[in-house]
Amino acid sequence: QMVQYTDGLLTRLLISSEGGADVENEISMELSQRLLADAVCVFVNFEEQLKRCSRLELVQVSPFPVMRFSFLRVNWVRRISNPAKIKLRVADLSGSNGWSQGWPLPAGFQNMTPQEQFSQCTGVAAYSKELIEETMTPEILAETAASQYAILLAPPDAVVVGQMFLMRVQVLTASGGPVRDARVRVGIKALKAMAPGSTNPNLLQTLAVQGNSLGTSADENVELDPLTTVRVSDARGIIGFPLTVTRASSGTYQLQFQPDVPDAKIVLQTSAFKVLNTISVSGSTSFSHLEIAEFGKAVPVGKAPEFCIESASGDSLQK
């Protein structure tokens, strides 16, 4: 009637089931406002004004008008159950299901036998339930598990020991949605050429037991600053890693990422990059021999060794 007389229509989606449990009409409106966004469509002259629904189509006029449209986008912004699953139903702006006012009695109902009245009521109830279920969606499950990992900002081609650099990683669900509050750990690995047959049997045993994880590739001579190796994704699924190589010799390395959970495996790794250790050590002028009066007796050394440590860039060690 609203479409017929005013060329307008207001409709919305409401949650009819949450977490596998039916939601009463009294709390459906409030719950839907908390968990859903972009769930109201406004039609004027058959066109939806908020770009959330398709155009209204007139399916039939008699014996009553039937309109058809599709919701193009609805935002499920919050979840309160785990696993998160909901059913939605279509309603007008007031939240009415359209059939809550009851049905008129069929002709001659008062003159029917109790068995005939029961049969009539049962049929109407089944039809009413069918109409309501037609306005409901199947159960919708929210994807919340991390399934994909992508590098948004790779490390630079060359990194200097002690200097910070930035990396960004994004965590996504299987369908490409962002995963919020995902904890990810990063590690660093030296890439070394290994001759055939030179693999340590103990290393092979460890790899077979633990699998491909940061624990199996850890090296005490290669370290990142531990204060920034574990980070949490934001609402876009993005994690920023401000990283610093605190210990490493010059060479070729690779960053590896895994979820920060027990028994996790490496899910992402970068391309190879260079690490430069700019500190070199040069000794003072040496002496070739030392004469002592009696072998085996401790004597003071007349010349103490001296060392000078310089960086290739000319910076002091303090810097």
mmCIF file of C-alpha atoms in Angstrom:
data_model
loop_
_atom_site.group_PDB
_atom_site.id
_atom_site.type_symbol
_atom_site.label_atom_id
_atom_site.label_comp_id
_atom_site.label_asym_id
_atom_site.label_seq_id
_atom_site.Cartn_x
_atom_site.Cartn_y
_atom_site.Cartn_z
ATOM 1 C CA GLN A 1 0.000 0.000 0.000
ATOM 2 C CA MET A 2 2.827 2.378 0.764
ATOM 3 C CA VAL A 3 4.283 1.807 -2.687
ATOM 4 C CA GLN A 4 0.871 2.150 -4.291
ATOM 5 C CA TYR A 5 -0.092 5.465 -2.670
ATOM 6 C CA THR A 6 3.191 7.252 -1.936
ATOM 7 C CA ASP A 7 5.639 5.590 -4.359
ATOM 8 C CA GLY A 8 7.849 4.791 -1.372
ATOM 9 C CA LEU A 9 8.890 1.832 0.753
ATOM 10 C CA LEU A 10 11.063 1.348 3.853
ATOM 11 C CA THR A 11 12.358 -2.126 4.614
ATOM 12 C CA ARG A 12 15.048 -3.642 6.802
ATOM 13 C CA LEU A 13 16.807 -6.869 7.727
ATOM 14 C CA LEU A 14 16.436 -8.208 11.262
ATOM 15 C CA ILE A 15 18.207 -11.044 13.039
ATOM 16 C CA SER A 16 15.818 -13.951 13.621
ATOM 17 C CA SER A 17 18.408 -16.425 14.922
ATOM 18 C CA GLU A 18 21.822 -15.883 16.526
ATOM 19 C CA GLY A 19 24.314 -18.569 17.501
ATOM 20 C CA GLY A 20 21.819 -21.280 16.575
ATOM 21 C CA ALA A 21 19.077 -19.954 18.896
ATOM 22 C CA ASP A 22 15.874 -18.207 17.782
ATOM 23 C CA VAL A 23 15.578 -14.529 18.692
ATOM 24 C CA GLU A 24 12.276 -13.205 20.059
ATOM 25 C CA ASN A 25 10.662 -10.308 18.218
ATOM 26 C CA GLU A 26 10.976 -8.116 21.329
ATOM 27 C CA ILE A 27 14.810 -8.159 21.222
ATOM 28 C CA SER A 28 15.336 -8.702 17.498
ATOM 29 C CA MET A 29 15.276 -4.978 16.729
ATOM 30 C CA GLU A 30 17.829 -4.040 19.405
ATOM 31 C CA LEU A 31 20.110 -6.964 18.562
ATOM 32 C CA SER A 32 20.009 -6.146 14.862
ATOM 33 C CA GLN A 33 20.959 -2.525 15.499
ATOM 34 C CA ARG A 34 23.982 -3.696 17.502
ATOM 35 C CA LEU A 35 25.226 -6.357 15.097
ATOM 36 C CA LEU A 36 24.217 -5.098 11.641
ATOM 37 C CA ALA A 37 24.883 -1.995 9.582
ATOM 38 C CA ASP A 38 23.565 -0.903 6.160
ATOM 39 C CA ALA A 39 20.494 -3.080 6.818
ATOM 40 C CA VAL A 40 17.776 -0.520 5.909
ATOM 41 C CA CYS A 41 16.661 0.221 2.340
ATOM 42 C CA VAL A 42 14.676 3.298 1.258
ATOM 43 C CA PHE A 43 12.740 3.120 -2.025
ATOM 44 C CA VAL A 44 11.331 6.148 -3.819
ATOM 45 C CA ASN A 45 9.635 5.666 -7.198
ATOM 46 C CA PHE A 46 10.886 2.072 -7.235
ATOM 47 C CA GLU A 47 14.542 3.188 -6.907
ATOM 48 C CA GLU A 48 16.560 2.448 -3.756
ATOM 49 C CA GLN A 49 18.165 5.648 -2.544
ATOM 50 C CA LEU A 50 21.035 4.281 -0.393
ATOM 51 C CA LYS A 51 22.487 1.902 -3.011
ATOM 52 C CA ARG A 52 21.980 -1.038 -0.651
ATOM 53 C CA CYS A 53 19.156 -2.781 -2.543
ATOM 54 C CA SER A 54 18.240 -3.453 -6.155
ATOM 55 C CA ARG A 55 15.376 -1.716 -7.921
ATOM 56 C CA LEU A 56 11.819 -2.696 -6.925
ATOM 57 C CA GLU A 57 10.097 -5.012 -9.390
ATOM 58 C CA LEU A 58 6.328 -5.393 -9.505
ATOM 59 C CA VAL A 59 5.608 -9.134 -9.567
ATOM 60 C CA GLN A 60 1.796 -9.064 -9.274
ATOM 61 C CA VAL A 61 -1.020 -6.607 -8.554
ATOM 62 C CA SER A 62 -4.002 -8.859 -7.785
ATOM 63 C CA PRO A 63 -5.296 -10.167 -5.445
ATOM 64 C CA PHE A 64 -2.616 -8.236 -3.553
ATOM 65 C CA PRO A 65 0.541 -6.463 -4.723
ATOM 66 C CA VAL A 66 3.844 -8.370 -4.585
ATOM 67 C CA MET A 67 7.163 -6.535 -4.924
ATOM 68 C CA ARG A 68 10.590 -8.101 -5.436
ATOM 69 C CA PHE A 69 14.059 -6.722 -4.679
ATOM 70 C CA SER A 70 17.475 -7.889 -3.465
ATOM 71 C CA PHE A 71 19.747 -6.644 -0.702
ATOM 72 C CA LEU A 72 23.037 -5.840 -2.425
ATOM 73 C CA ARG A 73 25.162 -5.325 0.676
ATOM 74 C CA VAL A 74 24.747 -5.725 4.421
ATOM 75 C CA ASN A 75 27.521 -5.179 6.945
ATOM 76 C CA TRP A 76 27.811 -7.683 9.812
ATOM 77 C CA VAL A 77 29.884 -5.542 12.159
ATOM 78 C CA ARG A 78 29.899 -7.524 15.433
ATOM 79 C CA ARG A 79 29.519 -11.075 16.675
ATOM 80 C CA ILE A 80 28.624 -12.325 20.146
ATOM 81 C CA SER A 81 28.798 -16.101 19.699
ATOM 82 C CA ASN A 82 31.484 -18.517 18.611
ATOM 83 C CA PRO A 83 31.095 -19.895 16.043
ATOM 84 C CA ALA A 84 29.279 -16.825 14.780
ATOM 85 C CA LYS A 85 26.119 -17.676 12.830
ATOM 86 C CA ILE A 86 22.869 -15.804 12.213
ATOM 87 C CA LYS A 87 19.627 -15.962 10.255
ATOM 88 C CA LEU A 88 18.055 -12.800 8.849
ATOM 89 C CA ARG A 89 14.472 -11.939 7.945
ATOM 90 C CA VAL A 90 12.917 -9.120 5.955
ATOM 91 C CA ALA A 91 10.605 -6.700 7.784
ATOM 92 C CA ASP A 92 9.245 -3.199 7.500
ATOM 93 C CA LEU A 93 10.873 -0.372 9.428
ATOM 94 C CA SER A 94 8.865 -1.169 12.571
ATOM 95 C CA GLY A 95 10.196 -4.720 12.624
ATOM 96 C CA SER A 96 6.791 -6.324 12.019
ATOM 97 C CA ASN A 97 6.823 -9.674 10.278
ATOM 98 C CA GLY A 98 3.579 -8.834 8.494
ATOM 99 C CA TRP A 99 1.631 -11.796 9.842
ATOM 100 C CA SER A 100 1.530 -11.049 13.575
ATOM 101 C CA GLN A 101 -1.983 -9.553 13.433
ATOM 102 C CA GLY A 102 -3.629 -12.942 12.872
ATOM 103 C CA TRP A 103 -5.834 -14.274 10.054
ATOM 104 C CA PRO A 104 -9.571 -13.766 9.442
ATOM 105 C CA LEU A 105 -11.793 -16.735 10.214
ATOM 106 C CA PRO A 106 -12.860 -18.704 7.142
ATOM 107 C CA ALA A 107 -16.510 -18.603 6.100
ATOM 108 C CA GLY A 108 -18.728 -20.909 8.147
ATOM 109 C CA PHE A 109 -16.063 -21.499 10.791
ATOM 110 C CA GLN A 110 -18.585 -21.301 13.648
ATOM 111 C CA ASN A 111 -20.674 -24.073 12.113
ATOM 112 C CA MET A 112 -17.764 -26.473 11.650
ATOM 113 C CA THR A 113 -17.150 -29.492 13.830
ATOM 114 C CA PRO A 114 -14.192 -29.295 16.245
ATOM 115 C CA GLN A 115 -12.236 -31.602 13.965
ATOM 116 C CA GLU A 116 -12.889 -29.324 10.959
ATOM 117 C CA GLN A 117 -11.964 -26.211 12.949
ATOM 118 C CA PHE A 118 -8.720 -27.850 14.079
ATOM 119 C CA SER A 119 -7.903 -28.802 10.503
ATOM 120 C CA GLN A 120 -8.537 -25.221 9.315
ATOM 121 C CA CYS A 121 -6.366 -23.719 12.076
ATOM 122 C CA THR A 122 -3.561 -26.192 11.441
ATOM 123 C CA GLY A 123 -3.545 -25.344 7.740
ATOM 124 C CA VAL A 124 -3.452 -21.592 8.394
ATOM 125 C CA ALA A 125 -0.652 -22.016 10.943
ATOM 126 C CA ALA A 126 1.427 -24.050 8.502
ATOM 127 C CA TYR A 127 0.845 -21.485 5.750
ATOM 128 C CA SER A 128 1.796 -18.640 8.096
ATOM 129 C CA LYS A 129 5.007 -20.433 9.079
ATOM 130 C CA GLU A 130 5.807 -21.017 5.416
ATOM 131 C CA LEU A 131 5.361 -17.329 4.625
ATOM 132 C CA ILE A 132 7.604 -16.296 7.529
ATOM 133 C CA GLU A 133 10.305 -18.800 6.579
ATOM 134 C CA GLU A 134 10.247 -17.476 3.012
ATOM 135 C CA THR A 135 11.360 -14.122 4.356
ATOM 136 C CA MET A 136 14.291 -15.690 6.261
ATOM 137 C CA THR A 137 17.755 -16.435 4.952
ATOM 138 C CA PRO A 138 19.510 -19.753 5.479
ATOM 139 C CA GLU A 139 21.969 -19.776 8.363
ATOM 140 C CA ILE A 140 24.911 -17.487 7.641
ATOM 141 C CA LEU A 141 28.311 -18.369 9.124
ATOM 142 C CA ALA A 142 30.935 -15.686 9.725
ATOM 143 C CA GLU A 143 34.458 -16.422 8.554
ATOM 144 C CA THR A 144 36.797 -15.481 11.379
ATOM 145 C CA ALA A 145 39.723 -17.887 10.936
ATOM 146 C CA ALA A 146 42.926 -16.664 9.305
ATOM 147 C CA SER A 147 43.555 -18.508 6.059
ATOM 148 C CA GLN A 148 45.625 -16.207 3.859
ATOM 149 C CA TYR A 149 48.719 -14.098 4.570
ATOM 150 C CA ALA A 150 50.100 -11.484 2.201
ATOM 151 C CA ILE A 151 53.061 -9.112 2.245
ATOM 152 C CA LEU A 152 51.978 -5.502 1.716
ATOM 153 C CA LEU A 153 55.357 -3.880 2.368
ATOM 154 C CA ALA A 154 58.485 -5.962 1.764
ATOM 155 C CA PRO A 155 61.808 -5.357 3.535
ATOM 156 C CA PRO A 156 64.349 -3.177 1.719
ATOM 157 C CA ASP A 157 66.966 -4.814 -0.480
ATOM 158 C CA ALA A 158 69.662 -4.091 2.115
ATOM 159 C CA VAL A 159 69.335 -3.711 5.895
ATOM 160 C CA VAL A 160 72.021 -2.453 8.278
ATOM 161 C CA VAL A 161 72.428 -4.123 11.649
ATOM 162 C CA GLY A 162 71.002 -1.826 14.343
ATOM 163 C CA GLN A 163 68.833 0.240 11.975
ATOM 164 C CA MET A 164 65.030 -0.100 12.041
ATOM 165 C CA PHE A 165 63.006 -0.921 8.936
ATOM 166 C CA LEU A 166 59.249 -1.400 8.423
ATOM 167 C CA MET A 167 57.279 -4.365 7.093
ATOM 168 C CA ARG A 168 53.530 -4.801 6.648
ATOM 169 C CA VAL A 169 51.590 -8.054 6.440
ATOM 170 C CA GLN A 170 47.843 -8.592 5.935
ATOM 171 C CA VAL A 171 45.838 -11.485 7.388
ATOM 172 C CA LEU A 172 42.702 -12.586 5.504
ATOM 173 C CA THR A 173 39.972 -15.211 5.678
ATOM 174 C CA ALA A 174 39.479 -17.820 2.941
ATOM 175 C CA SER A 175 37.078 -15.508 1.066
ATOM 176 C CA GLY A 176 39.372 -12.483 1.378
ATOM 177 C CA GLY A 177 37.874 -10.707 4.404
ATOM 178 C CA PRO A 178 40.228 -9.056 6.932
ATOM 179 C CA VAL A 179 41.003 -10.874 10.188
ATOM 180 C CA ARG A 180 41.158 -8.656 13.254
ATOM 181 C CA ASP A 181 43.284 -9.323 16.380
ATOM 182 C CA ALA A 182 45.394 -12.038 14.748
ATOM 183 C CA ARG A 183 48.756 -12.436 16.525
ATOM 184 C CA VAL A 184 51.670 -13.114 14.176
ATOM 185 C CA ARG A 185 55.341 -13.742 15.012
ATOM 186 C CA VAL A 186 58.276 -12.983 12.711
ATOM 187 C CA GLY A 187 61.723 -14.577 12.665
ATOM 188 C CA ILE A 188 64.857 -14.202 10.571
ATOM 189 C CA LYS A 189 66.795 -16.938 8.812
ATOM 190 C CA ALA A 190 70.206 -16.929 7.157
ATOM 191 C CA LEU A 191 70.189 -18.339 3.631
ATOM 192 C CA LYS A 192 73.278 -20.507 3.270
ATOM 193 C CA ALA A 193 74.370 -22.670 0.389
ATOM 194 C CA MET A 194 74.667 -26.275 1.517
ATOM 195 C CA ALA A 195 76.665 -28.929 -0.262
ATOM 196 C CA PRO A 196 74.895 -32.214 -1.043
ATOM 197 C CA GLY A 197 75.332 -34.763 1.718
ATOM 198 C CA SER A 198 76.419 -32.169 4.299
ATOM 199 C CA THR A 199 73.121 -32.003 6.212
ATOM 200 C CA ASN A 200 73.402 -32.841 9.879
ATOM 201 C CA PRO A 201 71.309 -35.963 10.734
ATOM 202 C CA ASN A 202 70.224 -34.290 13.990
ATOM 203 C CA LEU A 203 68.824 -31.374 12.000
ATOM 204 C CA LEU A 204 66.850 -33.721 9.780
ATOM 205 C CA GLN A 205 65.438 -35.436 12.858
ATOM 206 C CA THR A 206 64.368 -32.077 14.327
ATOM 207 C CA LEU A 207 62.698 -30.999 11.082
ATOM 208 C CA ALA A 208 60.806 -34.279 10.880
ATOM 209 C CA VAL A 209 59.476 -33.896 14.443
ATOM 210 C CA GLN A 210 58.743 -30.157 14.614
ATOM 211 C CA GLY A 211 57.947 -29.379 10.989
ATOM 212 C CA ASN A 212 58.547 -26.074 9.258
ATOM 213 C CA SER A 213 58.394 -23.609 12.158
ATOM 214 C CA LEU A 214 60.426 -20.685 13.474
ATOM 215 C CA GLY A 215 61.776 -22.919 16.214
ATOM 216 C CA THR A 216 63.516 -25.217 13.751
ATOM 217 C CA SER A 217 65.126 -22.360 11.822
ATOM 218 C CA ALA A 218 66.229 -20.307 14.851
ATOM 219 C CA ASP A 219 69.933 -19.364 15.016
ATOM 220 C CA GLU A 220 71.485 -17.818 18.143
ATOM 221 C CA ASN A 221 73.873 -15.817 15.946
ATOM 222 C CA VAL A 222 70.993 -14.112 14.117
ATOM 223 C CA GLU A 223 68.496 -12.039 16.092
ATOM 224 C CA LEU A 224 65.720 -9.494 15.690
ATOM 225 C CA ASP A 225 64.757 -7.058 18.428
ATOM 226 C CA PRO A 226 62.286 -9.220 20.448
ATOM 227 C CA LEU A 227 60.160 -6.198 21.424
ATOM 228 C CA THR A 228 58.641 -5.993 17.927
ATOM 229 C CA THR A 229 58.598 -9.586 16.652
ATOM 230 C CA VAL A 230 55.001 -10.297 17.779
ATOM 231 C CA ARG A 231 52.266 -7.943 16.585
ATOM 232 C CA VAL A 232 48.446 -7.944 16.306
ATOM 233 C CA SER A 233 46.361 -7.165 13.196
ATOM 234 C CA ASP A 234 44.024 -4.161 13.097
ATOM 235 C CA ALA A 235 40.442 -3.973 11.763
ATOM 236 C CA ARG A 236 41.788 -4.145 8.191
ATOM 237 C CA GLY A 237 43.784 -7.283 8.990
ATOM 238 C CA ILE A 238 47.046 -5.327 8.622
ATOM 239 C CA ILE A 239 50.063 -5.799 10.884
ATOM 240 C CA GLY A 240 52.976 -3.358 10.915
ATOM 241 C CA PHE A 241 56.354 -4.721 11.999
ATOM 242 C CA PRO A 242 58.998 -2.107 12.931
ATOM 243 C CA LEU A 243 61.967 -4.484 12.866
ATOM 244 C CA THR A 244 65.623 -4.187 13.839
ATOM 245 C CA VAL A 245 68.316 -6.777 13.202
ATOM 246 C CA THR A 246 70.306 -6.706 16.446
ATOM 247 C CA ARG A 247 72.784 -9.491 15.688
ATOM 248 C CA ALA A 248 73.938 -10.894 12.360
ATOM 249 C CA SER A 249 76.983 -11.118 10.170
ATOM 250 C CA SER A 250 76.854 -9.673 6.685
ATOM 251 C CA GLY A 251 75.010 -12.008 4.346
ATOM 252 C CA THR A 252 71.722 -12.974 2.736
ATOM 253 C CA TYR A 253 68.645 -13.469 4.918
ATOM 254 C CA GLN A 254 64.925 -14.077 4.823
ATOM 255 C CA LEU A 255 62.036 -13.120 7.139
ATOM 256 C CA GLN A 256 59.524 -15.819 8.074
ATOM 257 C CA PHE A 257 56.076 -15.438 9.665
ATOM 258 C CA GLN A 258 53.848 -17.785 11.636
ATOM 259 C CA PRO A 259 50.746 -17.391 13.851
ATOM 260 C CA ASP A 260 51.666 -16.818 17.489
ATOM 261 C CA VAL A 261 49.840 -19.918 18.731
ATOM 262 C CA PRO A 262 51.044 -23.329 19.953
ATOM 263 C CA ASP A 263 52.283 -25.761 17.278
ATOM 264 C CA ALA A 264 52.110 -23.088 14.579
ATOM 265 C CA LYS A 265 53.902 -23.467 11.264
ATOM 266 C CA ILE A 266 55.483 -20.894 8.966
ATOM 267 C CA VAL A 267 52.809 -19.423 6.672
ATOM 268 C CA LEU A 268 54.695 -16.661 4.865
ATOM 269 C CA GLN A 269 58.234 -15.708 3.971
ATOM 270 C CA THR A 270 59.880 -12.795 2.204
ATOM 271 C CA SER A 271 62.246 -12.757 -0.706
ATOM 272 C CA ALA A 272 65.949 -12.769 0.096
ATOM 273 C CA PHE A 273 67.545 -9.497 1.204
ATOM 274 C CA LYS A 274 71.006 -8.397 2.325
ATOM 275 C CA VAL A 275 72.032 -7.651 5.905
ATOM 276 C CA LEU A 276 75.115 -5.469 6.317
ATOM 277 C CA ASN A 277 77.184 -5.567 9.478
ATOM 278 C CA THR A 278 79.302 -2.416 9.132
ATOM 279 C CA ILE A 279 81.602 -3.055 12.141
ATOM 280 C CA SER A 280 85.171 -4.224 11.404
ATOM 281 C CA VAL A 281 87.946 -4.954 13.905
ATOM 282 C CA SER A 282 91.631 -4.194 13.272
ATOM 283 C CA GLY A 283 94.401 -5.121 15.696
ATOM 284 C CA SER A 284 97.330 -2.895 16.744
ATOM 285 C CA THR A 285 100.886 -3.560 15.596
ATOM 286 C CA SER A 286 101.821 -6.967 16.885
ATOM 287 C CA PHE A 287 105.089 -8.114 18.374
ATOM 288 C CA SER A 288 106.753 -11.245 17.050
ATOM 289 C CA HIS A 289 108.382 -12.727 20.176
ATOM 290 C CA LEU A 290 108.770 -12.345 23.956
ATOM 291 C CA GLU A 291 111.853 -13.312 25.992
ATOM 292 C CA ILE A 292 111.512 -14.685 29.526
ATOM 293 C CA ALA A 293 114.165 -15.642 32.061
ATOM 294 C CA GLU A 294 112.631 -18.861 33.290
ATOM 295 C CA PHE A 295 110.156 -21.045 31.412
ATOM 296 C CA GLY A 296 106.969 -21.844 33.294
ATOM 297 C CA LYS A 297 107.174 -18.814 35.602
ATOM 298 C CA ALA A 298 104.577 -16.034 35.280
ATOM 299 C CA VAL A 299 106.119 -12.710 34.249
ATOM 300 C CA PRO A 300 104.526 -9.329 33.360
ATOM 301 C CA VAL A 301 104.254 -8.573 29.652
ATOM 302 C CA GLY A 302 105.998 -5.398 28.790
ATOM 303 C CA LYS A 303 103.607 -4.447 25.996
ATOM 304 C CA ALA A 304 99.827 -4.623 26.425
ATOM 305 C CA PRO A 305 97.779 -5.442 23.262
ATOM 306 C CA GLU A 306 95.540 -2.636 22.041
ATOM 307 C CA PHE A 307 92.511 -2.864 19.759
ATOM 308 C CA CYS A 308 90.584 -0.259 17.790
ATOM 309 C CA ILE A 309 87.027 -0.979 16.612
ATOM 310 C CA GLU A 310 85.782 1.141 13.717
ATOM 311 C CA SER A 311 82.602 1.033 11.670
ATOM 312 C CA ALA A 312 82.679 1.243 7.901
ATOM 313 C CA SER A 313 80.477 4.356 8.012
ATOM 314 C CA GLY A 314 82.756 6.144 10.485
ATOM 315 C CA ASP A 315 80.179 6.201 13.296
ATOM 316 C CA SER A 316 81.179 5.521 16.864
ATOM 317 C CA LEU A 317 80.025 2.307 18.545
ATOM 318 C CA GLN A 318 77.838 4.402 20.827
ATOM 319 C CA LYS A 319 75.847 5.560 17.796
#
